PDB file of C-alpha atoms in Angstrom:
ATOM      1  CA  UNK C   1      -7.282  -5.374 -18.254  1.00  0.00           C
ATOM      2  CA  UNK C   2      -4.789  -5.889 -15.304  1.00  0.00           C
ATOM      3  CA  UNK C   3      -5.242  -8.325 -12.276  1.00  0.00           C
ATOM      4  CA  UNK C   4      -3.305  -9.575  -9.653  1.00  0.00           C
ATOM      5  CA  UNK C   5      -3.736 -12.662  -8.022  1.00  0.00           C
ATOM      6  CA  UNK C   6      -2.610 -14.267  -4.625  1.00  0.00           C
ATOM      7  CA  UNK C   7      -3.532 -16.435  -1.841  1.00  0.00           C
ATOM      8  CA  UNK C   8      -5.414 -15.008   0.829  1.00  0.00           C
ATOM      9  CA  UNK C   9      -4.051 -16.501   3.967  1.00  0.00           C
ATOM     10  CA  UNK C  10      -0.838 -18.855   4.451  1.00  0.00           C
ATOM     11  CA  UNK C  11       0.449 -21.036   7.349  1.00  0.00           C
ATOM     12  CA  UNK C  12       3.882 -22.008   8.228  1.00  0.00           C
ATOM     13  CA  UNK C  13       6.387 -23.623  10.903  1.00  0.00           C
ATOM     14  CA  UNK C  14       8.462 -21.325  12.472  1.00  0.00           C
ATOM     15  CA  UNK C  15      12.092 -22.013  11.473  1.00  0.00           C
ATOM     16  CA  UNK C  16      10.792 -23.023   8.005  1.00  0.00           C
ATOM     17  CA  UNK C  17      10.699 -21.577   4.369  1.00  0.00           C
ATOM     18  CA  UNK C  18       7.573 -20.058   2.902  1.00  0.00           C
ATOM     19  CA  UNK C  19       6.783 -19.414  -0.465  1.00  0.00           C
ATOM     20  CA  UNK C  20       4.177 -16.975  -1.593  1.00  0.00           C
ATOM     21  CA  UNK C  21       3.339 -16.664  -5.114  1.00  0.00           C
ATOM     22  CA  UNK C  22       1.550 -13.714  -6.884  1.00  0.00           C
ATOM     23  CA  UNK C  23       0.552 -14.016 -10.192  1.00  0.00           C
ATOM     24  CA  UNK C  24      -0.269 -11.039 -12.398  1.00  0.00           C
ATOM     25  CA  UNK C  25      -1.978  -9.859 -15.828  1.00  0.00           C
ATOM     26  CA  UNK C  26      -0.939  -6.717 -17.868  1.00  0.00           C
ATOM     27  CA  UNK C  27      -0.521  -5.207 -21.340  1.00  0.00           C
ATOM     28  CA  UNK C  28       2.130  -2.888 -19.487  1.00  0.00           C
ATOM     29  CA  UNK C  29       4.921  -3.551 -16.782  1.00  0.00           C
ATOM     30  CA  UNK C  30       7.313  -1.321 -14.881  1.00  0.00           C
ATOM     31  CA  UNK C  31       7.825  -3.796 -12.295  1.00  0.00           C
ATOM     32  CA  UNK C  32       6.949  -5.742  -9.147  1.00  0.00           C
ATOM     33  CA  UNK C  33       7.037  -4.548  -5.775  1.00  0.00           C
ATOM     34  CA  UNK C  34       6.524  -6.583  -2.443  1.00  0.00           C
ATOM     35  CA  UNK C  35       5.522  -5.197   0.715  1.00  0.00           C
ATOM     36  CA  UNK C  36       5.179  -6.365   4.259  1.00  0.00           C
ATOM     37  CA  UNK C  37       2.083  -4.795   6.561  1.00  0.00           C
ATOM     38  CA  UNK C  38       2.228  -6.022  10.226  1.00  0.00           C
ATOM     39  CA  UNK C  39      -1.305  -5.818  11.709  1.00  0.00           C
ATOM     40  CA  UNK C  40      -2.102  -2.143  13.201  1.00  0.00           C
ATOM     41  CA  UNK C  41       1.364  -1.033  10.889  1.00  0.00           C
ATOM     42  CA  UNK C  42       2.597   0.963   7.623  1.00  0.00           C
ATOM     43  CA  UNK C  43       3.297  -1.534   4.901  1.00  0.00           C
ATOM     44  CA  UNK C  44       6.901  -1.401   4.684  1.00  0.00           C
ATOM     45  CA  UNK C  45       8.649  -1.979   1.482  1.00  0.00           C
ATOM     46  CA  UNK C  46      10.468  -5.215   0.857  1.00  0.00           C
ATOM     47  CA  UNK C  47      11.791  -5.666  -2.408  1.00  0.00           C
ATOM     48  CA  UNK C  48      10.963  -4.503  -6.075  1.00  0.00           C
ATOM     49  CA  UNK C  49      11.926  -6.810  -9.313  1.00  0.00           C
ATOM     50  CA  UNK C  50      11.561  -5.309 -12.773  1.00  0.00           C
ATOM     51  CA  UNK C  51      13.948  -7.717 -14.467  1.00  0.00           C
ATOM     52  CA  UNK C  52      13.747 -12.040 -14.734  1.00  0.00           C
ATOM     53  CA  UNK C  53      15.592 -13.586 -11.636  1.00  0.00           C
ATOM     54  CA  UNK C  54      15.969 -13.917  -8.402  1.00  0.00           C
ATOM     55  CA  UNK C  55      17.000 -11.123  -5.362  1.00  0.00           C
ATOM     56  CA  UNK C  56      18.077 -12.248  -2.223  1.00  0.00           C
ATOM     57  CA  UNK C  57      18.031  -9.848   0.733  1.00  0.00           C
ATOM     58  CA  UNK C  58      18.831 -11.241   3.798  1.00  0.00           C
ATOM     59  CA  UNK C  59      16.323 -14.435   4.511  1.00  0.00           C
ATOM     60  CA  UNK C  60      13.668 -12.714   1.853  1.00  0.00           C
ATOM     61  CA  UNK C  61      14.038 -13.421  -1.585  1.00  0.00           C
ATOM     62  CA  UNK C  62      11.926 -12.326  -4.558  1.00  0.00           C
ATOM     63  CA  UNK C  63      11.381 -14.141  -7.968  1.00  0.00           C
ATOM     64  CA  UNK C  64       9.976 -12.786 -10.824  1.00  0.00           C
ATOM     65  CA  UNK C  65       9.404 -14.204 -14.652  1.00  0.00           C
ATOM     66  CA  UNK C  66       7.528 -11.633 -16.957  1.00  0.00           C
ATOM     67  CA  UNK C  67       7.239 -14.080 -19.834  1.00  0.00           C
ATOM     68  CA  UNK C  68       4.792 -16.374 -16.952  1.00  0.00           C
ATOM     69  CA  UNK C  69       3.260 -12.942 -15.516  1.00  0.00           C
ATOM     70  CA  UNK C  70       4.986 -14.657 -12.044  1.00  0.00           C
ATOM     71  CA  UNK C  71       6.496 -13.505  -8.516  1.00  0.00           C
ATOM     72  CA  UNK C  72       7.194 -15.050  -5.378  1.00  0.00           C
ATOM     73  CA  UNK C  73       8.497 -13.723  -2.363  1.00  0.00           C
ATOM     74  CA  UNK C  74      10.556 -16.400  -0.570  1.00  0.00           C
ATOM     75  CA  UNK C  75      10.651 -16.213   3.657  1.00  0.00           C
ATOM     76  CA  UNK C  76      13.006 -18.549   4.903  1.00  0.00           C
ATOM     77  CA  UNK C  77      14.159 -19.353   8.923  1.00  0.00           C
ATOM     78  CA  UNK C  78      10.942 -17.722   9.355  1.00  0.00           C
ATOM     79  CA  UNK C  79      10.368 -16.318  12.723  1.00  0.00           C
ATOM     80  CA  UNK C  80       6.856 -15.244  14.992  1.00  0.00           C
ATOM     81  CA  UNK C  81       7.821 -11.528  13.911  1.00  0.00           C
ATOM     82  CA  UNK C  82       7.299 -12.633   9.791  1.00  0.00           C
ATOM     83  CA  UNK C  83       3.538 -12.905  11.004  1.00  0.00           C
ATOM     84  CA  UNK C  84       2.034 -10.144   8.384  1.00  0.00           C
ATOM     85  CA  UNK C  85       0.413  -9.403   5.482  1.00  0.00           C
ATOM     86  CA  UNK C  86       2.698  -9.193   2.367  1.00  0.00           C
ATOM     87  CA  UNK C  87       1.210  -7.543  -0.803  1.00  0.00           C
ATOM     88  CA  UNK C  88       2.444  -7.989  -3.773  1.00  0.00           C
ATOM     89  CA  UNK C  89       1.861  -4.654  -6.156  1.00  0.00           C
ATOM     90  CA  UNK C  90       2.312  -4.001 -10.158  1.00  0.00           C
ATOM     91  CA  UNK C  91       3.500  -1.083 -11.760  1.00  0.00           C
ATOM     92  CA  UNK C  92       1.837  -0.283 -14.990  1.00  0.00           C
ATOM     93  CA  UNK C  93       2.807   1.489 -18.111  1.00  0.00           C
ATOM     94  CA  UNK C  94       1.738   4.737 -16.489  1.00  0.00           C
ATOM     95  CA  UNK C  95       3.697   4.034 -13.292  1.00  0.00           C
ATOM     96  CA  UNK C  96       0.416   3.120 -11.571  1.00  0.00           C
ATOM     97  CA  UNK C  97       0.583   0.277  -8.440  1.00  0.00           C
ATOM     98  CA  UNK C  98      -1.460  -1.718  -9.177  1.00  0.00           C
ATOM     99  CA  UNK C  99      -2.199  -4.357  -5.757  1.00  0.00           C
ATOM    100  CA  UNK C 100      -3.173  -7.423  -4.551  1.00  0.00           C
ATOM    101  CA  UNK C 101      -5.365  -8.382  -1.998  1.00  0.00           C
ATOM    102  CA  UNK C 102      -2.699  -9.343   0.260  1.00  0.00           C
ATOM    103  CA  UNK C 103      -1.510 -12.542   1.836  1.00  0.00           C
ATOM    104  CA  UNK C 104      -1.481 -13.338   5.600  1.00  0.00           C
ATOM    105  CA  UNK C 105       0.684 -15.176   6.720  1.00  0.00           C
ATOM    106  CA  UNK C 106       0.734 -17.214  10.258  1.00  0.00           C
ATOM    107  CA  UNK C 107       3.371 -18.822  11.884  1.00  0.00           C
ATOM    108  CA  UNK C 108       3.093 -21.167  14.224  1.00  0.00           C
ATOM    109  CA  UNK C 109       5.956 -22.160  16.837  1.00  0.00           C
TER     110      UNK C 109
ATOM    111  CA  UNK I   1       8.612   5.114  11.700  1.00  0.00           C
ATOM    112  CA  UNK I   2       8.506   5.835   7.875  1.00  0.00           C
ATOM    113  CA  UNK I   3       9.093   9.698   7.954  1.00  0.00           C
ATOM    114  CA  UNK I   4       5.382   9.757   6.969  1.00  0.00           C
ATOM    115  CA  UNK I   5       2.790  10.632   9.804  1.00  0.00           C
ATOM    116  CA  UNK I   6      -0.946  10.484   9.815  1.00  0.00           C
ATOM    117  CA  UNK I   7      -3.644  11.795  12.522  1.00  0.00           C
ATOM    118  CA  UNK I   8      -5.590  11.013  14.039  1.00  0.00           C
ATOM    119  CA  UNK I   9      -4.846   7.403  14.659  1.00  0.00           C
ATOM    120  CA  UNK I  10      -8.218   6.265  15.062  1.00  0.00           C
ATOM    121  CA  UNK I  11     -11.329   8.564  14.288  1.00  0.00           C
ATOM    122  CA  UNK I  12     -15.380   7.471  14.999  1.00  0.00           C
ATOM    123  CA  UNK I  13     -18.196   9.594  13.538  1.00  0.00           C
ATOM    124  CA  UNK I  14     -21.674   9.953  12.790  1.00  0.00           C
ATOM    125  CA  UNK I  15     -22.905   9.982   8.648  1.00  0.00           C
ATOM    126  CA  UNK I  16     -23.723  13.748   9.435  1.00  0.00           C
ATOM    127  CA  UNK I  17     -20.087  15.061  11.414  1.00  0.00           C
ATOM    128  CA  UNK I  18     -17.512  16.507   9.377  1.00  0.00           C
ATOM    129  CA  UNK I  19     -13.671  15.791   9.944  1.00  0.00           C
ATOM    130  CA  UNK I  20     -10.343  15.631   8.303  1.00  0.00           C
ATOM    131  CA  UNK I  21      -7.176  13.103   8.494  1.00  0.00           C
ATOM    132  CA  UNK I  22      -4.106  15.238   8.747  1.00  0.00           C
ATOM    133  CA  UNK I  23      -0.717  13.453   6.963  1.00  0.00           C
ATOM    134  CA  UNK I  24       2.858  15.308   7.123  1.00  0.00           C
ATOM    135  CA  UNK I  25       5.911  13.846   5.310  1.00  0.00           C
ATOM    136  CA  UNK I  26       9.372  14.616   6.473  1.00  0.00           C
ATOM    137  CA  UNK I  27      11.477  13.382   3.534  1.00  0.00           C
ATOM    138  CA  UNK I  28      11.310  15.728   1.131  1.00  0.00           C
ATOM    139  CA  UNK I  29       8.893  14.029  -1.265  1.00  0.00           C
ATOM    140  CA  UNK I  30       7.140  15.909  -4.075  1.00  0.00           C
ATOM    141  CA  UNK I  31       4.502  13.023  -4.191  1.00  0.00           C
ATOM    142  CA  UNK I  32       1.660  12.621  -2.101  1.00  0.00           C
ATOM    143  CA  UNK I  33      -1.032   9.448  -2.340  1.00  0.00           C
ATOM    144  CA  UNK I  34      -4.333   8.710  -0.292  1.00  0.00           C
ATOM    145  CA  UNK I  35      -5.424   5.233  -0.460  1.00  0.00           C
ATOM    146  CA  UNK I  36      -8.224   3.711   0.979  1.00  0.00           C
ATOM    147  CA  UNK I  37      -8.111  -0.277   2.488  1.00  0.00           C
ATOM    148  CA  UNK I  38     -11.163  -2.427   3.418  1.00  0.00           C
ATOM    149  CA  UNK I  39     -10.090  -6.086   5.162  1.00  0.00           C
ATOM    150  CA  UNK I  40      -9.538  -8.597   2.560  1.00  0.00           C
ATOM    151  CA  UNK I  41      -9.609  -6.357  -0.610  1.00  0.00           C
ATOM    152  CA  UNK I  42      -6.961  -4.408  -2.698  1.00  0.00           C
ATOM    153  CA  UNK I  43      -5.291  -0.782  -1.904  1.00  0.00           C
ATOM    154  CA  UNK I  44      -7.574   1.368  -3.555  1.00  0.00           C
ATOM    155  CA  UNK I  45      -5.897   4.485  -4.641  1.00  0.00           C
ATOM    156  CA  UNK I  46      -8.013   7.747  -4.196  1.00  0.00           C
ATOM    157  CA  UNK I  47      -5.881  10.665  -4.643  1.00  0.00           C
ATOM    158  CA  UNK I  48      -2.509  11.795  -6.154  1.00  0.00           C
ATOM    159  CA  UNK I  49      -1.109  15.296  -5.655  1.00  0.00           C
ATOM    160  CA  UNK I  50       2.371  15.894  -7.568  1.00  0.00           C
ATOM    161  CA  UNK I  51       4.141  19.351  -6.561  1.00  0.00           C
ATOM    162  CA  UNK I  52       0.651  20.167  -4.710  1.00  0.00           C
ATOM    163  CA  UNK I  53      -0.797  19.651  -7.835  1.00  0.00           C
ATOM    164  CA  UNK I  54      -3.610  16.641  -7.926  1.00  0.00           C
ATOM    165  CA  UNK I  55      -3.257  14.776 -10.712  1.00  0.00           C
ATOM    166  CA  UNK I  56      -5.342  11.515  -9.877  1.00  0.00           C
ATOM    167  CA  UNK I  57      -8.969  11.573  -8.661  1.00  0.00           C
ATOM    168  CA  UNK I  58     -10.150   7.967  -8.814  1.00  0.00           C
ATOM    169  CA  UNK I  59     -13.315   8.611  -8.872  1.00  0.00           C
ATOM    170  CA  UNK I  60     -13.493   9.215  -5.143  1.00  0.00           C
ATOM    171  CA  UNK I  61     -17.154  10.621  -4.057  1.00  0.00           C
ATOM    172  CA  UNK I  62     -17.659  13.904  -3.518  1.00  0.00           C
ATOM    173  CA  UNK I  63     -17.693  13.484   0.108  1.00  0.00           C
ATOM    174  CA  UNK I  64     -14.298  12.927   0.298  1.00  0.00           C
ATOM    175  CA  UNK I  65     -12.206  16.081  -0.328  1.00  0.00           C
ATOM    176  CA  UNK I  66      -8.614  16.524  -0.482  1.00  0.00           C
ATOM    177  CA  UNK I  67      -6.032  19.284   0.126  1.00  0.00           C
ATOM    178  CA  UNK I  68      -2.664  19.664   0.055  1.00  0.00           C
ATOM    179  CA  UNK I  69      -1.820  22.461   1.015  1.00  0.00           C
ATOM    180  CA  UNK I  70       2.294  22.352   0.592  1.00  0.00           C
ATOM    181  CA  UNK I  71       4.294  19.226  -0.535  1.00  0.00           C
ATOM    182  CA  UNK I  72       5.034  18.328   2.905  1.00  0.00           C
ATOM    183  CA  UNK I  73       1.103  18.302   4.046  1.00  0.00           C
ATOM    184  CA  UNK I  74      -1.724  16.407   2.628  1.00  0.00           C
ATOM    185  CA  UNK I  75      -5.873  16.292   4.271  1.00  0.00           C
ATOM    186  CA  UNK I  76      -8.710  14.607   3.645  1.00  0.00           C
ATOM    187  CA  UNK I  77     -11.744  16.418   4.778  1.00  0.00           C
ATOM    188  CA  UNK I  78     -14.855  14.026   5.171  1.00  0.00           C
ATOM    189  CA  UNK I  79     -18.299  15.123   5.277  1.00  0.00           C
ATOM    190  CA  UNK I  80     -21.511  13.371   5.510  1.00  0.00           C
ATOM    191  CA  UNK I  81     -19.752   9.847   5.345  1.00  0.00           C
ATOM    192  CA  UNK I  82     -21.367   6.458   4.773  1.00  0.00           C
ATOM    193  CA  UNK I  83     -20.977   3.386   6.942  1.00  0.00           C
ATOM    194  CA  UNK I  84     -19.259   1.706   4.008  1.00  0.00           C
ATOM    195  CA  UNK I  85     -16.702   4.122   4.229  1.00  0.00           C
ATOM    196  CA  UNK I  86     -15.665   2.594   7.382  1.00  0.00           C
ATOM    197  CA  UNK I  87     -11.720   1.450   6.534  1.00  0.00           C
ATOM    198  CA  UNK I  88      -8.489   2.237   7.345  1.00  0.00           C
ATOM    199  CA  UNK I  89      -7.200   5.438   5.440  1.00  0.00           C
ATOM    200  CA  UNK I  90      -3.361   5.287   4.384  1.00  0.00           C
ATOM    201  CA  UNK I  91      -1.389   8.340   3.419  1.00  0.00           C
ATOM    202  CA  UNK I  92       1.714   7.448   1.201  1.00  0.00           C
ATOM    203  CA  UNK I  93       4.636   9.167  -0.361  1.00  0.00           C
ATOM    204  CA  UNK I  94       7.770   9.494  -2.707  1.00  0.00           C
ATOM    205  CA  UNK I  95       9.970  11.503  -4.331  1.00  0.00           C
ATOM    206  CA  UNK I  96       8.190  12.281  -7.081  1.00  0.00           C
ATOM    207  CA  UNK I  97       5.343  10.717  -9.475  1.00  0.00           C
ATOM    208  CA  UNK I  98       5.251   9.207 -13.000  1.00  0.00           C
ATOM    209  CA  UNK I  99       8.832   7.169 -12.033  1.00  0.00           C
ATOM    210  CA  UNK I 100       9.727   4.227 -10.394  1.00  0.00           C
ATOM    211  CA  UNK I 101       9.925   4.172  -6.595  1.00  0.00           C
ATOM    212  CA  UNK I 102       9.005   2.819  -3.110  1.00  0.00           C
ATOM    213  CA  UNK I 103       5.955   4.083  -1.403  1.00  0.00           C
ATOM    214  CA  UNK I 104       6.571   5.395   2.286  1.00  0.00           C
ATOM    215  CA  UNK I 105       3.368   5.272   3.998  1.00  0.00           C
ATOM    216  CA  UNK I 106       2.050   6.274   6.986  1.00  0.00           C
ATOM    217  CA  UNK I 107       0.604   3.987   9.609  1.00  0.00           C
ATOM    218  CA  UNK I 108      -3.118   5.377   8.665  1.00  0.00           C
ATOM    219  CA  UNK I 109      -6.011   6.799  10.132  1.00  0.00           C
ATOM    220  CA  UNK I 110      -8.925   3.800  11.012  1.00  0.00           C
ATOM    221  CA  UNK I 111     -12.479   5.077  10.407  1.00  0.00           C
ATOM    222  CA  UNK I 112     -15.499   4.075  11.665  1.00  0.00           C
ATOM    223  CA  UNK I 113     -18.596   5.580  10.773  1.00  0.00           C
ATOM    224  CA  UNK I 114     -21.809   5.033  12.625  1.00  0.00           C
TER     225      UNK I 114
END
């Protein structure tokens, strides 16, 4: 089957670097997408990783490692307007998303 | 704004009303999605039209019903809804299905059922 893992609610310092990990199981991939969905919003798409590495984008980054079923969407200087939810979504062998749950994340001045 | 726009914006009915959500895309897309999302819980994708034709009903109850009309317009018409039902109802789109691609989605229609 296919699942998708990742924490349900984060906290960090404004000014800081934030790290939020998404973990994943498939028997086909086409991808990883991150997206960010302020409260009341549209998610908005942030970044989409279908090969090992890292992509940096400004002060978001995202990580993936197929071989460890792995992603991570790195935030860093974060400011007050980072304060969303950020799902992390899967595209399958039939170019399905597949989705998270979602992780919000709070910053705090 | 996304290029993808959904009314209304907020919607409250009884089990027993009947209604529709009204999404319009102005980028050209040939892909059309309805997903449903409850707090704390996955996107759960209900319906897929490609070139107006649907080619993904995830087993969506019956009182749910979609139409699209032309590949710029997409409805849901509700009837005799459940309070479980109660969510917020995102339309998304892009260029086409079956391919790789970001989802523009609409800021969504919030439900509440009484």
């Amino acid at each position: 089957g296919q699942n998708i893992d990742q924490p349900t609610e984060m906290t960090a310092t404004e000014g800081a670097i934030v790290q939020i990990n998404c973990t994943y199981q498939t028997s086909g991939f086409n991808g990883l997408f991150w997206y960010q969905q302020h409260a009341g919003e549209a998610p908005t798409f942030l970044s989409y990783n279908v090969l090992d590495g890292l992509e940096e984008k400004g002060r978001f980054s995202s990580f993936l490692s197929r071989s460890k079923g792995y992603s991570y969407l790195l935030l860093k200087e974060l400011q007050m307007k980072d304060s969303a939810s950020y799902l992390c979504a899967l595209l399958d062998s039939n170019y399905q998303l597949i989705w998270g749950a979602g992780t919000k994340l709070i910053i705090k001045p | 704004e996304t290029g993808v726009t959904q009314t209304p914006r907020h919607l409250v009915m009884g089990m027993t009303n009947k209604k529709s959500l009204k999404c319009e895309q102005h980028l050209g897309h040939n892909a059309m999605y309805w997903y449903k999302q409850s707090a704390k819980k996955p996107l759960e994708l209900m319906f897929v039209y490609n070139f107006k034709e649907q080619t993904e009903n995830n087993s969506v109850p019956s009182r749910f019903s979609p139409e699209c009309p032309n590949s710029s317009h997409l409805f849901l018409h509700l009837h005799t809804l459940q309070p479980e039902d109660s969510a917020l109802y995102l339309c998304a789109s892009r260029p086409s299905g079956g391919e790789v691609g970001e989802l523009f989605f609409g800021e969504g229609s919030r439900l509440t059922v009484l």
